[in-house]
Short mmCIF file of C-alpha atoms in Angstrom, two decimals:
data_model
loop_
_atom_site.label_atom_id
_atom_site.label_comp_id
_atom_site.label_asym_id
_atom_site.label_seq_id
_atom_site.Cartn_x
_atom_site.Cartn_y
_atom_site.Cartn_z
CA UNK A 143 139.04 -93.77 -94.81
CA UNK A 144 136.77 -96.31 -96.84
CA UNK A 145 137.51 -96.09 -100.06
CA UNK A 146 141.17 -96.20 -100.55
CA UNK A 147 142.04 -99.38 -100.18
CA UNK A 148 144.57 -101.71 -101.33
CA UNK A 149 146.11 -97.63 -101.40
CA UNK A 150 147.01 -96.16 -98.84
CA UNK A 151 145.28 -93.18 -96.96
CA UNK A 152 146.76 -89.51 -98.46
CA UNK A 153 146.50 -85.81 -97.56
CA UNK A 154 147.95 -82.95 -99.35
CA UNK A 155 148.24 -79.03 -98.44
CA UNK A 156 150.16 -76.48 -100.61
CA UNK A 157 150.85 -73.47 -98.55
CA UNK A 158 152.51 -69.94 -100.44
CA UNK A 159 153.19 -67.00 -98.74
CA UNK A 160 151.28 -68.62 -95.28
CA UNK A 161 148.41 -69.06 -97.58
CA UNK A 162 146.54 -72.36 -97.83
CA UNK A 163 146.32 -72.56 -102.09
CA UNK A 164 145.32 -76.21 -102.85
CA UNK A 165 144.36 -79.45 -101.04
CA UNK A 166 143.56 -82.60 -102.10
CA UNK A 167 142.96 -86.21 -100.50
CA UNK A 168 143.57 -89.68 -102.24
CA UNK A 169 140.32 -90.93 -102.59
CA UNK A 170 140.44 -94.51 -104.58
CA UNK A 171 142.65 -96.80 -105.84
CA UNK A 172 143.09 -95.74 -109.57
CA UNK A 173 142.44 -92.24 -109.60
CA UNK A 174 144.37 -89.29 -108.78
CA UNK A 175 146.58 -89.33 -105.57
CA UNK A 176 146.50 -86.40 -102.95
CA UNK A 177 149.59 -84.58 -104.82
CA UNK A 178 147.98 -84.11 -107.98
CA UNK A 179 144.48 -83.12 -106.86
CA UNK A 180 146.11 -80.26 -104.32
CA UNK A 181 148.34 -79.42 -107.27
CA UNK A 182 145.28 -78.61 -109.58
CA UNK A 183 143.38 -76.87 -106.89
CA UNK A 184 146.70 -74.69 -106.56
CA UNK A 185 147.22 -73.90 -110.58
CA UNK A 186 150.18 -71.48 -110.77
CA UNK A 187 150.18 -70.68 -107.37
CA UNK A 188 151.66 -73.73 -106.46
CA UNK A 189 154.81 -72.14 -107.86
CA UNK A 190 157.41 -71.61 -105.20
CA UNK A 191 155.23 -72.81 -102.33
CA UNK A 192 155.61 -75.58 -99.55
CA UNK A 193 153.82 -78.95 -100.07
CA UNK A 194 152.90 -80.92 -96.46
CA UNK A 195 151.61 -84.71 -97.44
CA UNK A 196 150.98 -87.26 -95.22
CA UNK A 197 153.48 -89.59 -97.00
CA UNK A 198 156.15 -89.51 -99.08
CA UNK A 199 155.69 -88.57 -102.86
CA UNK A 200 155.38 -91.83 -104.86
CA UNK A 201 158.27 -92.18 -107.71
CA UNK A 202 157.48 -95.06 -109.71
CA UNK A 203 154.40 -95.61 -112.52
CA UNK A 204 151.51 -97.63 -110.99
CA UNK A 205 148.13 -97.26 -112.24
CA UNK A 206 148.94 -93.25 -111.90
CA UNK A 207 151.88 -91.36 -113.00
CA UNK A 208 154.40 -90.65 -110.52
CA UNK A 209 153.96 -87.45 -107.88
CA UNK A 210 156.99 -86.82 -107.60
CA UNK A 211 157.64 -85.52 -111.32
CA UNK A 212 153.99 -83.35 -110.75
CA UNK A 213 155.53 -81.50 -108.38
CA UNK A 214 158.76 -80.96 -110.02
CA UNK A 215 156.62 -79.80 -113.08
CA UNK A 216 155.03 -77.82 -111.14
CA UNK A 217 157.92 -75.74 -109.54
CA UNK A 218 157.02 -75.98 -105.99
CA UNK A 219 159.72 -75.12 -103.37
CA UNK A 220 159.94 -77.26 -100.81
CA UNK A 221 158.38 -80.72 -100.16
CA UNK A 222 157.91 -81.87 -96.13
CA UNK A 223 155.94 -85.63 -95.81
CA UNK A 224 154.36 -86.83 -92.53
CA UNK A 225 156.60 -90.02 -92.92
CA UNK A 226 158.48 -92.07 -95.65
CA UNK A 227 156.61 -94.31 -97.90
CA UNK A 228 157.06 -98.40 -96.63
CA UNK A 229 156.40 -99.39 -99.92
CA UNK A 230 159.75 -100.62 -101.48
CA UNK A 231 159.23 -99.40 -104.84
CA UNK A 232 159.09 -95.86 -103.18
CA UNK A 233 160.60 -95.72 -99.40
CA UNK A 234 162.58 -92.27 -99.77
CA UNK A 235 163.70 -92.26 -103.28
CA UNK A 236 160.51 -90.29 -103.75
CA UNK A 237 162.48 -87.44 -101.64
CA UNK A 238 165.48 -87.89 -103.18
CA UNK A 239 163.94 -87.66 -106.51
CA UNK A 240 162.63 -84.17 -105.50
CA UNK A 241 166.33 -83.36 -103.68
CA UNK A 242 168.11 -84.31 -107.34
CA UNK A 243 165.73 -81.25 -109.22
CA UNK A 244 166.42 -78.69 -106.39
CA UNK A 245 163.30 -78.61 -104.20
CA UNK A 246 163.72 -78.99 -100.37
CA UNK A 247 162.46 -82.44 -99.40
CA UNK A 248 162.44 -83.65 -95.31
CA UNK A 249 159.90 -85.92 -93.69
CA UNK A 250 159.29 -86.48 -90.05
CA UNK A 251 156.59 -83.82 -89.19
CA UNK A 252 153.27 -85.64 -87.70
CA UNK A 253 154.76 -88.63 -88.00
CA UNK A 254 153.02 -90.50 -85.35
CA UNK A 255 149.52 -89.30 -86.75
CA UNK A 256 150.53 -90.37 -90.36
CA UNK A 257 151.59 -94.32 -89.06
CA UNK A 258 147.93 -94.37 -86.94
CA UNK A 259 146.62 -93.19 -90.50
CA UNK A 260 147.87 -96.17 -92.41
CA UNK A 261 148.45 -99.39 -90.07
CA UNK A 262 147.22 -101.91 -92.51
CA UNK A 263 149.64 -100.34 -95.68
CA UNK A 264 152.48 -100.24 -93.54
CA UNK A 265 151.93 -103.74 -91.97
CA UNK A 266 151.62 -105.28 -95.54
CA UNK A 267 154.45 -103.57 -96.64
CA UNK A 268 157.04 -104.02 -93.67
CA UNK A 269 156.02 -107.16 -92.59
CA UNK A 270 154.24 -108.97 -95.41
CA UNK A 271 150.44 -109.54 -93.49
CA UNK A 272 147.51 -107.14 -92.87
CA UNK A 273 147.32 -105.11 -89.52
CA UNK A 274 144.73 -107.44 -87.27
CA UNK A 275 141.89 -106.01 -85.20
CA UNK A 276 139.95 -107.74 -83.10
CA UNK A 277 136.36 -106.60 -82.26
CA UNK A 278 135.30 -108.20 -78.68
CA UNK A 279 131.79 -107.63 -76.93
CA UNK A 280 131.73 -108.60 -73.52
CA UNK A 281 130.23 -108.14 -70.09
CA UNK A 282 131.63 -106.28 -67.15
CA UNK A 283 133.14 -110.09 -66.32
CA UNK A 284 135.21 -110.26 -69.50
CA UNK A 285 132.04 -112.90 -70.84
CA UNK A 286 131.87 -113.10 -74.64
CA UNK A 287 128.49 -115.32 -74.71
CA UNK A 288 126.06 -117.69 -73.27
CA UNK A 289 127.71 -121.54 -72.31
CA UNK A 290 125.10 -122.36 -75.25
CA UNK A 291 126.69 -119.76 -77.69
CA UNK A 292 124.11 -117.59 -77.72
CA UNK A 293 125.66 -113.75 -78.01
CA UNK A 294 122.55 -111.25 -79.22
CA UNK A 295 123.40 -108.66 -78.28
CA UNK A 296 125.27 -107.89 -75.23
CA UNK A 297 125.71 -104.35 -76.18
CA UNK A 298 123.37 -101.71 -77.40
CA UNK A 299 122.82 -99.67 -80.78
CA UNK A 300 125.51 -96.99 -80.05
CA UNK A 301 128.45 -99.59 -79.99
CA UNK A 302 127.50 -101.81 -82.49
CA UNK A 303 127.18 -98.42 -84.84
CA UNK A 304 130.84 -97.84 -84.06
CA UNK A 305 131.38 -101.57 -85.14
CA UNK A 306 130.37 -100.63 -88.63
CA UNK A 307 132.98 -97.64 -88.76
CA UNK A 308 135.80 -100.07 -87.94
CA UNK A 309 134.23 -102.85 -90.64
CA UNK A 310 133.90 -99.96 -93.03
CA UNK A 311 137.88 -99.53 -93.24
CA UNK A 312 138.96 -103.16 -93.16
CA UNK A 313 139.75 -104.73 -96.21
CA UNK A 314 138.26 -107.96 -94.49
CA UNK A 315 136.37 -109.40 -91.62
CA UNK A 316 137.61 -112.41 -90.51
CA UNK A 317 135.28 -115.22 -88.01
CA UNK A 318 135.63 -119.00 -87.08
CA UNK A 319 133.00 -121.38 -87.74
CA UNK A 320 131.52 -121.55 -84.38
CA UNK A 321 130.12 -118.05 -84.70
CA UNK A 322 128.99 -118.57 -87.96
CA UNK A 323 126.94 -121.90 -86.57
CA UNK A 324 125.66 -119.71 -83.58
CA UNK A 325 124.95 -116.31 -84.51
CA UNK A 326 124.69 -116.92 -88.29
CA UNK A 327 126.00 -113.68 -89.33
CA UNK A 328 126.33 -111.52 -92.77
CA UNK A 329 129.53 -109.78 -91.32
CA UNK A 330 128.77 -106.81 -93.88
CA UNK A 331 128.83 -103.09 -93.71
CA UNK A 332 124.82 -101.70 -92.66
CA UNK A 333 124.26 -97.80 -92.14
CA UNK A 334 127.11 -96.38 -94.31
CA UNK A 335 128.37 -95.93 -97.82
CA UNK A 336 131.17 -97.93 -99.25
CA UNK A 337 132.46 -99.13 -102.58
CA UNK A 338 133.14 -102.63 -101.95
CA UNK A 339 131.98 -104.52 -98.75
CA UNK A 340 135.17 -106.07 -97.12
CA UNK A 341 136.29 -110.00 -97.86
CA UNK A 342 134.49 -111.92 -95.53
CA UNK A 343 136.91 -114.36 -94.45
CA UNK A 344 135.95 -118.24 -92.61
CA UNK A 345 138.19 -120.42 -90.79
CA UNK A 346 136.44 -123.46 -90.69
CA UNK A 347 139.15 -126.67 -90.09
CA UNK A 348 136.63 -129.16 -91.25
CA UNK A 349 134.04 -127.80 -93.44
CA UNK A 350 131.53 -127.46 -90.83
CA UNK A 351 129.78 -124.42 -92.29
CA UNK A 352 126.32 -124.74 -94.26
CA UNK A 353 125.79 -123.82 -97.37
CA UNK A 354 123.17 -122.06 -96.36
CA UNK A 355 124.95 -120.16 -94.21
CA UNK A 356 123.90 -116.27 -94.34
CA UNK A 357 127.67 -115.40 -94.80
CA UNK A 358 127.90 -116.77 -98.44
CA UNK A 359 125.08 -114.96 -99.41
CA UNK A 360 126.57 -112.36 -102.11
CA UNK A 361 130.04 -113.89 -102.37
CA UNK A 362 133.14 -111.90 -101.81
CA UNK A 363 133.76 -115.30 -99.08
CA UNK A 364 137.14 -116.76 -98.30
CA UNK A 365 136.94 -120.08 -96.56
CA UNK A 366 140.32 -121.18 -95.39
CA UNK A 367 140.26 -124.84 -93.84
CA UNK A 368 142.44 -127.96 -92.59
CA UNK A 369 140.59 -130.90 -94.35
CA UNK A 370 136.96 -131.35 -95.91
CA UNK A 371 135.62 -134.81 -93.93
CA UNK A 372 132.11 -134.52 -95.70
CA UNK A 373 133.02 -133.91 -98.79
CA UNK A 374 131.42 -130.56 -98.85
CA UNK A 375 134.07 -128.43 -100.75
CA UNK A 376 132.23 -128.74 -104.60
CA UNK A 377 128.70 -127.24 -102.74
CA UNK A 378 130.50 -125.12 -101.01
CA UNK A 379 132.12 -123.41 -103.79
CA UNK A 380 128.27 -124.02 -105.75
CA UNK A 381 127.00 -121.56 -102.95
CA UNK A 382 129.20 -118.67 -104.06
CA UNK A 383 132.76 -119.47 -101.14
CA UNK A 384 136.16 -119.18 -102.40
CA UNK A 385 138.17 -122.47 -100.85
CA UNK A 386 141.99 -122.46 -99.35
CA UNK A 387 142.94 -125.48 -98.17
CA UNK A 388 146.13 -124.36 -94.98
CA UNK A 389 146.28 -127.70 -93.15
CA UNK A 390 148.52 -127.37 -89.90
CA UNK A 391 149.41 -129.74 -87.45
CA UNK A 392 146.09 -131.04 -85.18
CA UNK A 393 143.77 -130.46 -88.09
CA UNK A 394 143.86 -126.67 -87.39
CA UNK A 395 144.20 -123.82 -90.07
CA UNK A 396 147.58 -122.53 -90.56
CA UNK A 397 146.32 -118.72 -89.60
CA UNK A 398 150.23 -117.22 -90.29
CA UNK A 399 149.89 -118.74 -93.97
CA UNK A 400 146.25 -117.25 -94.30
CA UNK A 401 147.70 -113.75 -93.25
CA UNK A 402 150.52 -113.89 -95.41
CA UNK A 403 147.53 -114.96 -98.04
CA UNK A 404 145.44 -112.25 -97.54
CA UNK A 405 148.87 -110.03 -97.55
CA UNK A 406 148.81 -111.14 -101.12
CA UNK A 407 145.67 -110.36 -101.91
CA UNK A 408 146.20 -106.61 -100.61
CA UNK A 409 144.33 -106.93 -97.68
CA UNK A 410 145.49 -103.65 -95.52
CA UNK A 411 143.60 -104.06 -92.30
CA UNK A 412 141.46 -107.11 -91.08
CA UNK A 413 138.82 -107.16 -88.66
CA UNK A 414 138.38 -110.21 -86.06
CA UNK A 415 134.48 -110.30 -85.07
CA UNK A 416 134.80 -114.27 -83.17
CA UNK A 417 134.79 -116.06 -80.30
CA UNK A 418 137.01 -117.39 -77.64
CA UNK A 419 138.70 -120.27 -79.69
CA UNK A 420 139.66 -118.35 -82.77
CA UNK A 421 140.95 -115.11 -80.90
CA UNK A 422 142.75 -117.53 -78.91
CA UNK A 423 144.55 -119.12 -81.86
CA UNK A 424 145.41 -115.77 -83.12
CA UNK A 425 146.79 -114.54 -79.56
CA UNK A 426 148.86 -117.45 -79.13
CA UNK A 427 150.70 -116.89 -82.28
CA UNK A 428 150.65 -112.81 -81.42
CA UNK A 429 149.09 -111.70 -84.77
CA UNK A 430 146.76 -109.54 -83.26
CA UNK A 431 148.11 -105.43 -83.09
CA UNK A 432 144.92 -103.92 -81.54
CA UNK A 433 141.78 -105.23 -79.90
CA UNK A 434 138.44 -103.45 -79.65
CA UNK A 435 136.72 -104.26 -76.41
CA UNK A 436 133.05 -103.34 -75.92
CA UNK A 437 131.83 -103.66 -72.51
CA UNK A 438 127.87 -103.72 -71.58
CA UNK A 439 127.29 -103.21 -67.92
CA UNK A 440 126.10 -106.90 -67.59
CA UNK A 441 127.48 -109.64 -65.56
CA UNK A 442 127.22 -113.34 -67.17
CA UNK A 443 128.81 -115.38 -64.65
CA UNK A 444 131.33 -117.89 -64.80
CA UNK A 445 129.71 -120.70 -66.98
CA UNK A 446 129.54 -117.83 -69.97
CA UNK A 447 131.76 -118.15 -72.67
CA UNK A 448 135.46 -115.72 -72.12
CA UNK A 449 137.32 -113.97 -74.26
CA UNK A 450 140.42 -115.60 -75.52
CA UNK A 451 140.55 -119.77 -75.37
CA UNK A 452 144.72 -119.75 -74.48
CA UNK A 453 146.21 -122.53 -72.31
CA UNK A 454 146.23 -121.82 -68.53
CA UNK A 455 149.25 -119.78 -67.19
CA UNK A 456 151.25 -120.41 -64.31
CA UNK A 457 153.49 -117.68 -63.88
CA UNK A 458 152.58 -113.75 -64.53
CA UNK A 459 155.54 -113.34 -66.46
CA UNK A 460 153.12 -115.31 -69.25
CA UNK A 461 150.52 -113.01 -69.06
CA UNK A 462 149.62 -110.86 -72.10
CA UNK A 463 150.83 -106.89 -72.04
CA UNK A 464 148.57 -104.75 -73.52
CA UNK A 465 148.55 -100.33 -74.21
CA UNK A 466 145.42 -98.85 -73.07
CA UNK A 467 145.23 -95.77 -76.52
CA UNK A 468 141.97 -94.77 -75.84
CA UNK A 469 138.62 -95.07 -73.77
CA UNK A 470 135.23 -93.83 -75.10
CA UNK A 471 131.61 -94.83 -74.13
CA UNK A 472 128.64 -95.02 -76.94
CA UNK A 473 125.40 -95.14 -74.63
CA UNK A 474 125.80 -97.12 -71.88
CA UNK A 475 128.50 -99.05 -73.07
CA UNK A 476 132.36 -98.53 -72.61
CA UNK A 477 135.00 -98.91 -75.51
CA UNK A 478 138.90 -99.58 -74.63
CA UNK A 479 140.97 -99.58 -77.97
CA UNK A 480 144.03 -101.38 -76.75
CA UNK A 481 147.24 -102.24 -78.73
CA UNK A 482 149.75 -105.21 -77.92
CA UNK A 483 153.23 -104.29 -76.91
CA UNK A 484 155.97 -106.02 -79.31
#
């Protein structure tokens, strides 16, 4: 779940006579993919079985040979993925590869479970920008932090555990500047194992940010910003930041160009983890797919900080429709994972 990125997530099971003979999992980018490790776990008794994988055989050469022509070599019978592959260089000639040499190919099965598996792979690849997440802590009266910005911490250990899980599989974590000048964060992965921590992506329209800033520290920092008033770009960049200059109209950041950016940089699934004014930005222009709502049973009043910074509405036909997926609580807090409806 960690470690395959810019790849996509892949299970294999090879199945003769009702028999589980081989499995294998993709595990990162570069080595071998799910087929091929299931395939050798199998050795000849991979003849004349069944394959199930969670998405379709690859065809083409990347950095590994293709799957497809390891399981034609390797005689198996029949061939059933979770879902096609998005990925134009694949997306079902892969199965028709397998079809042309005689082995029963069909996809479909689990096909639900496979998309949830992948979100950020098949985002990039169907609509050219990562699969957004935003991470929100709030009170029991939807209050994000203190009218003076102050935020530590409004929920307990237990949640903000489960916040490293979901940091842990994003390709990046993405803030504004007004968290990084109030909470002065490092935005990395703490208590678990990974390769590579996750881009830590800024927007910052002006070049606020200090060098100092805790979030440079180590590099692997994207800053994206509108125009650099102070002059601070050159010590910026000294202090270890990558700069991308996306000017859009009202000094802002043009966010679609910086997720069609990170798209480019094979950025699978991003992580928001900021405040009112940048998750408004990104829910006006409806480029967030899920949100992550942690709620403490706290009240903050009405002078605390909210959740999203949007323009007022005056109808409910403006309002925002949202899926309620799933509800869990970590101590005494309460999780809702919600998705946006399309």
């Amino acid at each position: 779940m960690y470690t395959t990125m810019p790849n996509p997530r892949v299970g294999c099971v090879i199945v003769n006579n009702s028999e589980v003979v081989g499995t294998g999992a993709h595990l990162r980018a570069g080595e071998p993919h799910a087929e091929v490790l299931a395939l050798r776990a199998a050795g000849e008794r991979a003849r004349g079985a069944d394959v199930y994988v969670t998405l379709e055989p690859c065809s083409h050469h990347g950095r590994t040979p293709p799957c497809a022509e390891a399981l034609v070599g390797a005689g198996v019978k029949r061939v059933i993925s979770a879902m096609q592959d998005p990925n134009p260089l694949v997306s079902g000639s892969g199965l028709a590869f397998l079809e042309s040499n005689n082995i029963e190919a069909a996809s479909g099965l689990m096909q639900a479970q496979a998309i949830e598996l992948n979100p950020g792979f098949i985002s990039r690849m169907t609509r050219n920008r990562p699969f957004v997440r935003s991470k929100i802590a709030a009170s029991l009266d939807g209050r994000t932090a203190l009218a003076n910005g102050e935020s530590k911490w409004i929920t307990g250990d237990a949640a903000r555990l489960d916040v490293q899980h979901w940091r842990a599989r994003s390709s990046a974590i993405l803030t504004g500047v007004g968290t990084v000048l109030a909470d002065d964060p490092q935005l990395t992965v703490r208590k678990l194992d990974v390769l590579n921590q996750p881009l830590r992506v800024v927007v910052d329209s002006e070049l606020r940010i200090s060098p100092q800033a805790k979030i440079l520290q180590g590099g692997n920092v994207l800053i994206a910003y509108a125009s650099d008033p102070d002059s601070k770009a050159a010590v910026l960049q000294q202090a270890g930041a990558e700069l991308i200059l996306l000017p859009a109209a009202a000094g802002r950041v043009e966010l679609e160009e910086l997720m069609a950016e990170l798209a480019r940089r094979e950025i699978n699934e991003v992580l928001v983890e900021a405040g009112q004014g940048l998750n408004g930005a990104l829910l006006e222009l409806d480029l967030i797919d899920e949100f992550l709502m942690y709620y403490a049973p706290v009240l903050m009043g009405t002078e605390a900080k909210g959740m999203f910074a949007i323009p007022a509405l005056t109808q409910m036909s403006q309002r925002t429709q949202l899926e309620i997926v799933e509800l869990r609580q970590f101590g005494s807090d309460i999780r809702i994972r919600v998705k946006t409806r399309s």
